[in-house]
Coordinates of N, CA, C and O in Angstrom, one line a residue:
M984 N 1.0 -1.3 0.1 CA 0.1 0.0 -0.4 C 0.8 1.2 0.1 O 1.8 1.1 1.0
P985 N 1.1 2.3 -0.9 CA 1.6 3.3 -1.1 C 1.3 4.8 0.4 O 0.0 4.4 0.7
S986 N 2.4 5.0 0.6 CA 2.3 5.6 1.3 C 1.4 7.0 1.5 O 1.0 7.2 0.4
Q987 N 1.0 7.6 2.5 CA 0.2 9.2 2.4 C 0.8 10.2 1.2 O -0.2 10.8 0.4
E988 N 1.7 10.7 2.0 CA 2.8 11.1 0.7 C 2.7 11.0 -0.9 O 2.6 11.2 -1.7
A989 N 3.0 8.8 -0.8 CA 2.8 9.3 -2.1 C 2.1 9.4 -3.0 O 1.9 9.6 -3.9
K990 N 0.8 9.0 -2.3 CA -0.5 9.1 -2.8 C -0.8 10.7 -3.2 O -1.4 10.6 -4.4
L991 N -0.4 11.4 -2.0 CA -0.7 12.7 -2.0 C 0.0 13.0 -3.1 O -0.6 14.3 -4.6
L992 N 1.1 12.6 -3.3 CA 1.8 13.8 -5.4 C 1.6 12.7 -6.0 O 1.6 13.6 -7.2
S993 N 1.1 11.5 -6.2 CA 0.6 10.6 -7.6 C -0.6 11.4 -7.3 O -0.6 11.6 -9.0
D994 N -1.5 11.7 -6.7 CA -3.1 12.6 -7.7 C -2.6 13.5 -7.7 O -3.3 14.4 -8.8
F995 N -1.2 14.6 -7.2 CA -1.7 16.5 -7.7 C -0.7 16.0 -9.0 O -0.9 17.0 -9.6
L996 N 0.4 15.2 -9.5 CA 1.0 15.4 -10.1 C 0.6 14.6 -11.5 O 1.2 15.0 -12.3
L997 N 0.0 14.0 -11.0 CA -0.5 12.1 -12.4 C -1.0 12.6 -12.7 O -1.8 11.4 -14.0
A998 N -3.0 13.3 -12.2 CA -3.8 12.6 -12.5 C -4.3 14.1 -13.7 O -4.0 15.5 -12.5
P999 N -5.0 14.7 -14.4 CA -5.3 13.3 -15.4 C -3.8 13.5 -16.7 O -3.2 14.7 -16.5
A1000 N -3.0 11.9 -16.3 CA -1.2 12.5 -17.0 C -1.4 12.0 -18.0 O -1.1 12.8 -19.6
P1001 N -1.8 11.1 -18.8 CA -2.0 10.8 -20.0 C -2.3 11.5 -20.8 O -3.5 11.7 -20.8
L1002 N -1.9 12.0 -22.2 CA -2.1 12.3 -23.1 C -3.5 12.1 -23.7 O -4.4 12.9 -23.8
R1003 N -3.8 10.9 -23.9 CA -5.2 10.2 -24.5 C -6.5 10.6 -23.5 O -7.6 10.5 -23.6
D1004 N -6.0 10.7 -21.9 CA -6.9 11.0 -20.7 C -8.0 12.4 -20.7 O -8.6 12.5 -20.2
F1005 N -6.9 13.4 -21.3 CA -7.9 14.7 -21.5 C -7.8 15.3 -23.3 O -8.2 16.1 -23.2
M1006 N -7.3 14.4 -24.3 CA -7.3 15.1 -26.0 C -6.9 13.5 -26.4 O -5.9 13.2 -26.8
T1007 N -8.4 13.8 -27.3 CA -8.7 12.8 -27.9 C -7.3 13.6 -29.7 O -7.1 13.9 -30.0
L1008 N -7.5 12.1 -30.4 CA -6.7 12.3 -31.7 C -7.5 13.3 -32.6 O -7.0 14.1 -33.1
R1009 N -8.9 12.9 -32.1 CA -9.5 14.0 -33.2 C -9.7 15.0 -32.5 O -9.6 16.4 -33.4
Q1010 N -9.4 15.5 -30.8 CA -9.4 16.6 -30.8 C -8.6 17.5 -30.9 O -8.5 18.2 -31.4
F1011 N -7.6 16.6 -30.4 CA -5.6 17.3 -31.4 C -6.2 17.7 -33.1 O -5.2 18.5 -33.1
T1012 N -6.7 17.3 -34.1 CA -6.5 17.4 -34.9 C -7.2 19.0 -35.5 O -6.8 19.8 -36.9
D1013 N -8.2 18.9 -34.6 CA -10.0 19.6 -34.7 C -8.0 21.3 -34.5 O -8.8 22.0 -34.7
I1014 N -7.1 21.3 -33.9 CA -6.6 22.1 -33.4 C -5.7 23.2 -34.4 O -5.8 24.6 -34.8
F1015 N -6.1 22.2 -36.0 CA -4.9 22.8 -36.7 C -5.7 23.7 -37.8 O -7.3 22.8 -38.0
P1016 N -5.4 24.1 -39.0 CA -6.4 24.4 -39.5 C -6.9 23.5 -40.3 O -6.2 22.5 -40.9
R1017 N -8.1 23.5 -41.0 CA -9.0 22.3 -42.0 C -7.5 22.0 -43.5 O -7.4 21.2 -43.4
S1018 N -6.7 22.9 -43.8 CA -6.1 21.7 -44.9 C -5.0 21.3 -44.9 O -4.6 20.0 -45.5
H1019 N -4.8 21.3 -43.2 CA -3.6 20.0 -42.6 C -4.1 19.3 -42.2 O -4.0 18.6 -41.1
R1020 N -5.4 19.1 -41.5 CA -6.2 18.3 -40.4 C -6.1 16.3 -41.5 O -5.8 16.2 -41.1
E1021 N -6.0 16.7 -42.4 CA -5.2 14.9 -42.8 C -4.1 14.9 -43.5 O -4.0 13.3 -43.8
N1022 N -3.1 15.7 -42.7 CA -1.8 15.5 -43.0 C -0.9 14.3 -42.4 O -1.7 14.5 -41.2
P1023 N -0.8 13.6 -42.9 CA -0.4 12.4 -41.6 C 1.2 12.9 -40.6 O 1.1 12.1 -39.3
A1024 N 1.2 13.9 -40.7 CA 2.6 14.3 -39.7 C 1.3 14.7 -38.6 O 2.4 14.6 -37.6
V1025 N 0.1 15.4 -38.8 CA -0.3 15.9 -38.1 C -0.9 14.1 -36.6 O -0.3 14.1 -35.6
Q1026 N -0.8 13.6 -37.0 CA -1.2 11.8 -36.5 C 0.4 12.1 -35.8 O 0.3 10.8 -35.0
D1027 N 1.5 11.6 -37.1 CA 3.0 11.1 -35.9 C 3.3 12.5 -34.6 O 3.6 11.8 -33.6
L1028 N 2.5 13.5 -34.8 CA 3.1 14.4 -33.8 C 2.4 14.1 -32.6 O 2.9 14.4 -31.6
Y1029 N 1.1 13.5 -32.5 CA 0.2 13.1 -31.5 C 0.9 12.0 -30.6 O 0.9 12.1 -29.8
R1030 N 1.2 10.8 -31.9 CA 1.7 9.9 -31.3 C 3.1 10.1 -30.6 O 3.5 9.6 -29.1
E1031 N 4.2 11.3 -31.4 CA 4.9 12.2 -30.3 C 5.3 12.5 -29.4 O 5.7 12.3 -27.8
L1032 N 4.1 13.5 -29.0 CA 3.4 13.8 -28.6 C 2.8 13.3 -26.9 O 3.4 12.9 -25.8
H1033 N 2.4 11.6 -27.8 CA 2.2 10.8 -26.6 C 3.1 10.1 -25.5 O 2.7 9.9 -24.5
R1034 N 4.5 9.8 -26.8 CA 5.2 9.2 -26.0 C 6.2 10.4 -25.2 O 6.5 9.5 -24.6
L1035 N 6.2 11.8 -25.4 CA 7.1 12.2 -24.7 C 6.1 12.3 -23.3 O 6.9 12.3 -22.1
R1036 N 5.2 12.7 -23.3 CA 4.8 12.7 -21.7 C 4.6 11.5 -21.4 O 4.7 11.8 -20.0
K1037 N 4.6 10.8 -21.6 CA 4.7 9.0 -21.3 C 5.9 8.9 -20.2 O 5.9 8.6 -19.6
A1038 N 6.8 9.5 -21.2 CA 8.1 9.7 -20.3 C 8.9 10.5 -19.3 O 8.6 10.4 -18.3
E1039 N 7.9 11.4 -19.5 CA 7.7 13.1 -18.6 C 6.8 12.1 -17.2 O 7.3 11.6 -16.5
I1040 N 6.0 11.1 -17.7 CA 5.2 10.8 -16.4 C 5.9 10.0 -15.8 O 6.0 9.7 -14.4
E1041 N 6.5 9.1 -16.5 CA 7.4 7.9 -16.0 C 8.6 8.5 -14.7 O 9.0 7.9 -13.8
A1042 N 8.7 10.3 -15.6 CA 10.4 10.3 -14.8 C 9.7 10.9 -13.0 O 10.4 10.6 -12.3
V1043 N 8.3 11.5 -13.7 CA 7.5 12.0 -12.7 C 7.2 11.0 -11.3 O 7.4 10.8 -10.7
R1044 N 6.9 9.7 -12.1 CA 6.8 8.6 -10.8 C 8.1 8.4 -10.1 O 7.9 8.0 -9.2
N1045 N 9.3 8.4 -10.8 CA 10.6 7.4 -10.1 C 11.5 9.2 -9.2 O 11.7 8.4 -7.7
D1046 N 10.4 10.0 -9.6 CA 11.1 11.5 -9.0 C 10.2 11.1 -7.3 O 10.4 11.5 -5.8
I1047 N 8.7 10.9 -7.4 CA 8.4 11.0 -6.7 C 8.6 9.0 -5.9 O 8.5 9.9 -4.3
T1048 N 9.0 8.4 -6.1 CA 9.8 7.5 -5.3 C 10.7 7.6 -4.6 O 10.6 7.6 -3.0
K1049 N 11.8 8.1 -5.3 CA 12.8 9.3 -4.6 C 12.6 9.8 -3.3 O 13.0 9.9 -2.2
E1050 N 11.5 10.7 -3.5 CA 11.6 11.8 -2.5 C 10.5 10.5 -1.1 O 10.7 11.3 0.0
V1051 N 9.9 10.0 -1.2 CA 9.0 8.9 -0.1 C 10.3 8.7 0.0 O 10.2 8.8 1.7
K1052 N 11.3 8.0 -0.4 CA 12.1 7.4 0.3 C 13.3 8.0 1.0 O 14.1 8.4 2.3
R1053 N 13.1 9.5 0.4 CA 14.2 10.7 1.3 C 13.6 10.9 2.6 O 14.0 11.7 3.4
S1054 N 12.3 11.4 2.0 CA 11.3 11.5 3.6 C 11.3 11.1 4.3 O 11.7 11.4 5.2
K1055 N 11.4 9.8 4.3 CA 11.3 8.5 4.8 C 12.9 8.7 6.3 O 12.5 8.1 6.9
Q1056 N 13.5 9.0 5.5 CA 15.1 8.6 5.9 C 15.0 10.5 6.3 O 15.4 10.3 8.0
L1057 N 14.5 11.7 6.1 CA 14.2 12.7 7.2 C 13.5 12.5 8.0 O 14.2 12.5 9.5
R1058 N 12.6 12.1 8.1 CA 11.6 11.8 8.9 C 12.7 10.7 9.9 O 12.8 11.0 11.5
H1059 N 13.3 9.7 9.6 CA 14.1 8.8 10.9 C 15.7 10.0 11.2 O 15.4 9.6 12.7
A1060 N 15.8 10.3 10.8 CA 17.0 11.7 11.5 C 16.4 12.4 12.0 O 16.8 12.3 12.9
Y1061 N 15.3 13.0 11.6 CA 14.3 13.8 12.8 C 14.2 13.2 13.7 O 14.3 13.9 15.3
A1062 N 13.5 12.2 13.8 CA 13.1 11.2 15.8 C 14.4 10.9 16.5 O 14.3 11.0 17.4
R1063 N 15.5 10.4 15.7 CA 16.6 10.2 15.8 C 17.1 11.7 16.7 O 17.7 11.5 18.0
E1064 N 17.2 12.9 15.7 CA 17.5 14.0 17.1 C 16.9 14.1 18.2 O 16.9 14.9 18.2
R1065 N 15.6 14.4 17.5 CA 14.6 14.7 18.8 C 14.6 13.5 19.9 O 14.6 14.2 21.6
R1066 N 15.2 12.5 19.7 CA 15.3 11.5 21.2 C 16.4 11.9 21.8 O 16.8 12.6 22.9
E1067 N 17.4 12.6 21.0 CA 19.0 12.8 21.5 C 18.3 14.3 22.4 O 18.7 14.4 23.5
V1068 N 17.8 15.3 21.8 CA 17.5 16.2 22.3 C 16.6 16.3 23.6 O 16.4 16.5 24.9
D1069 N 15.7 14.9 23.8 CA 14.6 14.7 24.8 C 15.2 14.3 26.0 O 15.4 14.4 26.8
D1070 N 16.8 12.7 25.6 CA 17.6 13.0 26.7 C 18.4 13.7 27.4 O 19.0 13.4 28.4
A1071 N 18.8 15.0 26.2 CA 19.9 15.8 26.9 C 19.1 16.7 28.0 O 19.8 17.1 28.4
H1072 N 18.0 17.1 27.7 CA 17.5 18.3 28.3 C 16.0 17.7 29.2 O 15.7 16.5 29.2
V1073 N 15.5 18.5 29.8 CA 14.3 18.0 30.6 C 13.0 17.8 29.1 O 12.6 19.0 28.6
A1074 N 12.5 17.0 29.3 CA 11.8 16.1 28.3 C 11.4 17.3 27.1 O 10.4 18.5 26.9
G1075 N 12.1 17.0 26.1 CA 11.7 18.2 25.1 C 11.7 19.9 25.0 O 11.6 20.5 23.8
T1076 N 12.6 20.8 26.2 CA 12.7 22.0 26.2 C 14.8 22.2 26.3 O 15.1 20.9 26.8
D1077 N 14.9 23.0 25.9 CA 16.2 23.0 26.1 C 16.2 24.5 26.5 O 15.6 25.2 27.8
P1078 N 18.0 24.3 27.8 CA 18.2 24.6 28.3 C 17.6 26.4 28.9 O 16.7 26.9 30.1
V1079 N 17.8 26.6 28.3 CA 17.6 28.3 27.2 C 16.0 28.7 27.2 O 15.8 29.6 27.8
A1080 N 15.0 27.9 27.0 CA 13.9 27.8 27.0 C 13.2 28.1 28.2 O 12.6 28.6 28.7
L1081 N 13.8 26.5 29.0 CA 13.7 26.8 29.9 C 13.5 27.5 31.3 O 13.0 27.5 32.4
Q1082 N 15.5 28.2 31.2 CA 15.2 29.4 31.7 C 14.8 30.1 31.4 O 13.9 31.4 32.8
M1083 N 14.0 31.0 30.6 CA 13.7 32.6 30.5 C 12.5 32.0 30.9 O 11.4 32.8 31.1
E1084 N 12.3 30.6 30.8 CA 10.2 30.4 31.2 C 10.4 30.3 33.0 O 9.1 31.8 33.0
E1085 N 11.2 30.5 33.6 CA 11.5 30.4 34.5 C 12.0 32.3 35.3 O 10.8 32.2 36.6
E1086 N 12.5 32.4 34.4 CA 12.5 34.1 34.9 C 11.5 34.7 34.4 O 10.8 36.0 35.2
L1087 N 10.6 34.7 33.6 CA 9.6 35.6 33.1 C 8.5 35.3 33.6 O 7.4 36.1 33.9
S1088 N 7.9 34.4 34.3 CA 6.5 33.5 35.1 C 7.2 34.3 36.5 O 6.6 34.0 37.2
G1089 N 8.3 34.3 37.4 CA 8.6 34.5 38.6 C 8.5 33.2 39.2 O 8.9 32.9 40.2
H1090 N 8.2 32.0 38.4 CA 8.2 31.0 39.1 C 8.8 29.8 38.2 O 8.3 29.8 37.4
G1091 N 9.4 28.6 38.7 CA 9.9 27.6 38.0 C 8.6 27.1 37.3 O 8.2 26.1 38.7
R1092 N 8.6 26.6 35.9 CA 7.8 25.3 36.0 C 8.8 23.8 35.8 O 9.8 23.9 35.5
K1093 N 8.3 22.6 36.9 CA 9.4 21.7 36.7 C 9.4 20.9 36.0 O 9.4 19.8 35.3
T1094 N 8.2 21.1 34.7 CA 7.8 20.2 33.8 C 7.2 21.5 33.0 O 6.9 22.2 32.8
P1095 N 7.6 21.1 31.3 CA 7.1 21.8 30.7 C 5.5 21.7 30.0 O 5.1 21.1 30.6
H1096 N 5.3 23.2 29.5 CA 3.9 23.1 28.8 C 3.0 22.0 28.1 O 4.3 21.4 27.0
T1097 N 2.1 21.6 28.0 CA 1.7 20.5 27.0 C 0.6 21.7 26.3 O 0.5 22.5 27.0
L1098 N 0.1 20.8 25.9 CA -1.2 22.2 24.7 C -2.8 22.8 25.9 O -2.6 23.4 26.2
Q1099 N -2.5 21.6 26.8 CA -3.3 21.9 28.3 C -3.2 23.2 28.8 O -4.0 24.2 29.3
T1100 N -1.7 23.2 29.5 CA -1.3 23.5 30.2 C -0.7 25.0 29.4 O -1.0 26.3 30.1
V1101 N -0.3 25.2 28.8 CA -0.1 26.6 27.6 C -0.9 27.3 27.9 O -0.6 28.7 27.8
H1102 N -2.6 26.9 27.3 CA -3.4 27.8 27.2 C -3.5 28.4 28.7 O -4.3 30.0 29.0
S1103 N -3.7 28.0 29.8 CA -4.1 28.7 30.7 C -3.0 29.5 31.3 O -2.9 30.9 31.9
S1104 N -1.9 29.6 30.8 CA -0.6 30.5 30.7 C -0.8 31.3 30.6 O -0.7 32.2 30.8
I1105 N -1.1 31.2 29.2 CA -0.9 32.7 28.2 C -2.6 33.1 28.6 O -2.3 34.9 29.0
E1106 N -3.1 32.5 29.7 CA -4.5 33.7 30.1 C -4.4 34.0 31.5 O -4.6 35.4 31.0
D1107 N -4.0 33.7 32.0 CA -3.1 34.4 33.1 C -2.3 35.5 32.9 O -2.2 36.7 33.4
A1108 N -1.3 34.8 31.5 CA -0.2 36.5 31.6 C -1.0 37.4 30.6 O -0.8 38.5 30.9
C1109 N -2.2 37.0 29.7 CA -3.1 38.2 29.7 C -3.0 38.6 30.3 O -3.7 40.0 30.7
Q1110 N -4.0 38.4 31.8 CA -4.8 38.7 32.7 C -3.8 40.0 33.3 O -3.8 41.1 33.8
S1111 N -2.5 39.7 33.5 CA -1.7 40.1 34.8 C -1.3 41.5 33.6 O -1.3 42.0 34.1
L1112 N -1.2 40.9 32.4 CA -0.5 42.9 31.2 C -1.6 43.1 31.5 O -2.1 45.0 31.7
E1113 N -3.2 43.0 31.3 CA -4.2 44.1 31.3 C -4.5 44.9 32.4 O -4.6 46.0 32.6
T1114 N -4.2 43.6 33.7 CA -4.6 44.7 35.2 C -3.1 45.7 35.2 O -3.4 46.8 35.4
Q1115 N -2.0 45.5 34.5 CA -0.9 46.2 34.8 C -1.0 47.2 34.0 O -1.0 48.7 34.4
I1116 N -1.7 47.9 32.7 CA -2.3 48.4 31.8 C -3.0 49.6 32.8 O -3.4 50.4 32.3
T1117 N -4.3 48.5 33.3 CA -5.1 49.5 33.9 C -4.5 50.0 35.4 O -5.0 51.2 34.7
E1118 N -3.8 49.5 35.7 CA -2.6 50.8 36.8 C -2.2 51.2 36.0 O -2.2 52.4 37.0
M1119 N -1.3 51.8 35.0 CA -0.4 52.2 34.2 C -1.7 53.9 34.2 O -1.0 54.7 34.5
E1120 N -2.7 53.1 33.4 CA -3.4 54.3 33.1 C -4.0 54.6 33.8 O -4.1 56.5 34.2
E1121 N -4.2 54.2 35.2 CA -4.8 54.8 36.0 C -3.7 55.9 36.8 O -4.2 56.8 37.1
E1122 N -2.1 55.5 37.0 CA -1.1 56.3 37.6 C -1.2 57.3 36.8 O -0.9 58.5 37.5
S1123 N -1.4 57.2 35.3 CA -0.9 58.6 34.1 C -2.3 59.4 34.5 O -1.8 60.6 34.3
Q1124 N -3.6 58.9 34.9 CA -4.7 59.9 35.3 C -4.1 60.7 36.3 O -4.7 62.0 36.1
R1125 N -3.3 60.3 37.1 CA -3.6 60.5 38.2 C -2.2 62.0 38.5 O -2.5 62.5 38.2
A1126 N -1.7 61.4 37.5 CA -0.4 62.8 36.9 C -0.6 63.8 36.5 O -0.6 64.6 36.3
L1127 N -1.3 63.3 35.2 CA -2.1 64.2 34.3 C -3.1 65.4 35.5 O -2.8 66.4 35.1
A1128 N -4.0 65.3 36.4 CA -4.5 65.4 37.1 C -3.7 66.7 37.7 O -3.7 67.3 38.1
E1129 N -2.5 66.2 38.6 CA -2.1 67.1 39.4 C -0.8 68.0 38.9 O -1.1 68.6 38.9
V1130 N -0.5 67.3 38.0 CA -0.2 69.1 36.7 C -1.0 69.6 35.6 O -0.7 70.8 36.3
Q1131 N -2.2 69.4 36.0 CA -3.1 70.1 35.2 C -3.4 71.7 36.6 O -3.4 72.5 36.4
E1132 N -3.7 71.1 38.1 CA -3.9 71.6 38.9 C -2.7 72.7 39.0 O -3.0 73.9 39.5
A1133 N -1.7 72.3 38.8 CA -0.7 73.3 39.4 C -0.3 73.7 38.3 O -0.8 75.4 38.4
V1134 N -0.8 73.8 36.3 CA -0.3 74.6 35.4 C -2.2 75.6 35.8 O -1.7 76.5 35.7
G1135 N -3.7 74.8 36.6 CA -4.0 75.7 37.1 C -3.7 76.7 38.1 O -3.6 77.9 37.4
A1136 N -3.0 76.7 39.0 CA -2.4 77.4 39.8 C -1.8 78.8 39.6 O -1.9 80.0 39.7
L1137 N -0.8 77.8 39.0 CA 0.2 78.9 38.2 C 0.0 79.9 37.3 O 0.0 81.2 37.0
S1138 N -1.7 79.5 36.5 CA -2.1 80.2 35.3 C -3.3 81.7 35.9 O -3.4 83.6 35.6
D1139 N -3.8 81.0 37.2 CA -3.9 82.4 37.8 C -3.2 83.1 38.4 O -3.6 84.4 38.8
L1140 N -1.9 82.7 38.8 CA -1.1 83.9 39.5 C -0.8 84.8 38.3 O -0.4 85.5 38.6
R1141 N -0.6 84.2 36.6 CA -0.4 85.1 35.5 C -1.2 85.7 35.5 O -1.0 86.9 35.2
H1142 N -2.1 85.2 35.6 CA -3.5 86.7 35.1 C -3.8 87.3 36.7 O -4.8 88.2 36.7
G1143 N -2.9 87.1 37.8 CA -3.4 88.1 38.7 C -4.4 87.7 39.9 O -5.3 88.3 40.6
R1144 N -4.9 86.8 39.6 CA -6.0 86.5 41.0 C -5.2 85.3 41.7 O -4.8 84.6 41.7
F1145 N -5.4 86.0 43.4 CA -5.0 85.9 43.6 C -5.8 85.3 44.8 O -6.1 86.6 45.7
A1146 N -6.5 84.4 44.9 CA -7.3 83.9 45.5 C -6.4 83.3 47.1 O -5.5 83.3 47.2
Q1147 N -6.9 83.2 48.1 CA -6.6 83.1 49.5 C -6.6 82.2 49.9 O -7.4 81.0 49.2
P1148 N -4.8 80.9 49.9 CA -5.0 80.0 49.7 C -5.5 79.1 50.2 O -5.7 79.8 52.2
A1149 N -6.5 77.8 50.6 CA -7.0 77.2 51.1 C -6.2 76.7 52.9 O -6.9 76.2 54.0
S1150 N -4.9 76.7 52.7 CA -3.8 76.1 54.1 C -4.0 77.1 54.4 O -3.2 77.1 55.7
G1151 N -4.1 78.8 54.8 CA -3.9 79.9 55.0 C -2.6 80.2 55.0 O -2.1 80.7 55.8
E1152 N -1.5 79.7 53.9 CA -0.5 80.1 54.0 C -0.2 81.3 53.0 O -0.9 81.5 52.3
D1153 N 1.1 82.2 53.5 CA 1.8 82.9 52.6 C 1.5 82.8 51.0 O 1.7 81.3 50.8
L1154 N 1.3 83.2 49.9 CA 0.8 83.2 48.7 C 2.3 82.7 47.8 O 2.3 81.8 47.4
G1155 N 3.3 83.7 48.0 CA 4.6 83.2 47.8 C 4.6 82.1 48.2 O 5.7 81.0 47.2
E1156 N 5.0 81.4 49.0 CA 4.6 79.6 50.1 C 3.6 78.7 49.0 O 4.7 78.0 48.9
E1157 N 2.7 78.7 48.6 CA 1.9 78.4 48.2 C 2.3 78.1 46.2 O 2.3 77.5 46.1
V1158 N 2.5 79.4 46.5 CA 3.5 79.6 44.8 C 4.5 78.0 45.0 O 4.4 77.7 43.8
L1159 N 5.4 78.6 46.0 CA 6.2 77.6 45.4 C 6.1 76.2 45.7 O 7.0 75.9 45.3
A1160 N 5.1 75.5 46.6 CA 5.2 74.6 46.9 C 4.3 74.3 45.4 O 4.4 73.0 45.4
A1161 N 3.5 75.2 44.9 CA 3.5 74.5 43.6 C 3.9 74.2 42.2 O 3.5 73.0 42.1
L1162 N 4.8 75.0 42.5 CA 6.3 74.5 41.4 C 7.0 73.6 42.5 O 7.3 73.2 40.6
K1163 N 6.8 73.6 43.0 CA 7.6 71.8 43.8 C 7.4 70.9 42.8 O 7.7 70.2 42.7
R1164 N 5.6 71.1 42.9 CA 4.5 70.1 43.1 C 4.7 69.6 41.6 O 4.6 68.7 41.4
L1165 N 4.9 71.1 40.3 CA 4.7 70.5 39.3 C 6.2 70.0 38.6 O 6.1 69.3 38.2
D1166 N 7.7 70.5 39.5 CA 9.3 69.9 39.3 C 9.0 68.1 39.7 O 9.2 67.7 38.7
T1167 N 8.1 68.1 41.0 CA 7.8 66.5 41.0 C 7.6 65.7 40.1 O 8.0 64.7 39.7
V1168 N 6.8 66.4 39.5 CA 5.7 65.3 38.7 C 6.3 65.4 37.2 O 6.3 64.1 37.1
C1169 N 7.0 66.5 37.0 CA 7.0 66.5 35.4 C 9.1 65.9 35.4 O 8.9 65.0 34.5
A1170 N 9.4 65.9 36.6 CA 10.6 65.0 36.8 C 10.0 63.1 37.1 O 10.9 62.3 36.8
D1171 N 9.1 63.0 37.8 CA 9.0 62.0 38.5 C 7.8 61.2 37.5 O 7.2 61.2 38.3
P1172 N 7.2 61.0 36.2 CA 6.4 60.3 35.6 C 5.9 59.6 36.3 O 4.5 59.4 36.3
A1173 N 6.2 58.3 37.5 CA 6.1 57.2 37.3 C 5.2 58.1 39.1 O 4.7 57.2 39.6
G1174 N 5.2 59.3 40.0 CA 4.2 59.6 40.9 C 5.4 59.1 41.8 O 4.5 59.4 42.8

């Protein structure tokens, strides 16, 4: 029984292959002008094309056989190499990938991921990233509010609107405090 690969290649490359399977002698002669259709050379040409096509089909069949043999050798070599890697490292992972996973997750996995465990790990990582993004957005909103408050206070000063500070401090001290807050917020965006 031919292998799956041989069947696939044969179905794709050889069907319909012989010239007679898709063009009869009558259809072939109809291609020529009427004055040449009865010429015996047309029939000879059809036979020659049929012979060349048959030789090409045989060459493709031989190539398919060679390719199937080559792929078996490649599969065996891959399996042998995979066994060596599995024996040398922790169940199919290389040490660099295992170390990176341990560093990134914060806790080392004792076993490599499977299809079942990788999905939950990806979900956990996505949730962690979403939480971090939310926290960063809230932090940037707080920093923006502080900057807007300080700019508003300085704007009042520029336009000469001197409101009595809520703290009861001297206006100069309040301005200095606002400038220091603005400087702190601008210098350290993390808050």
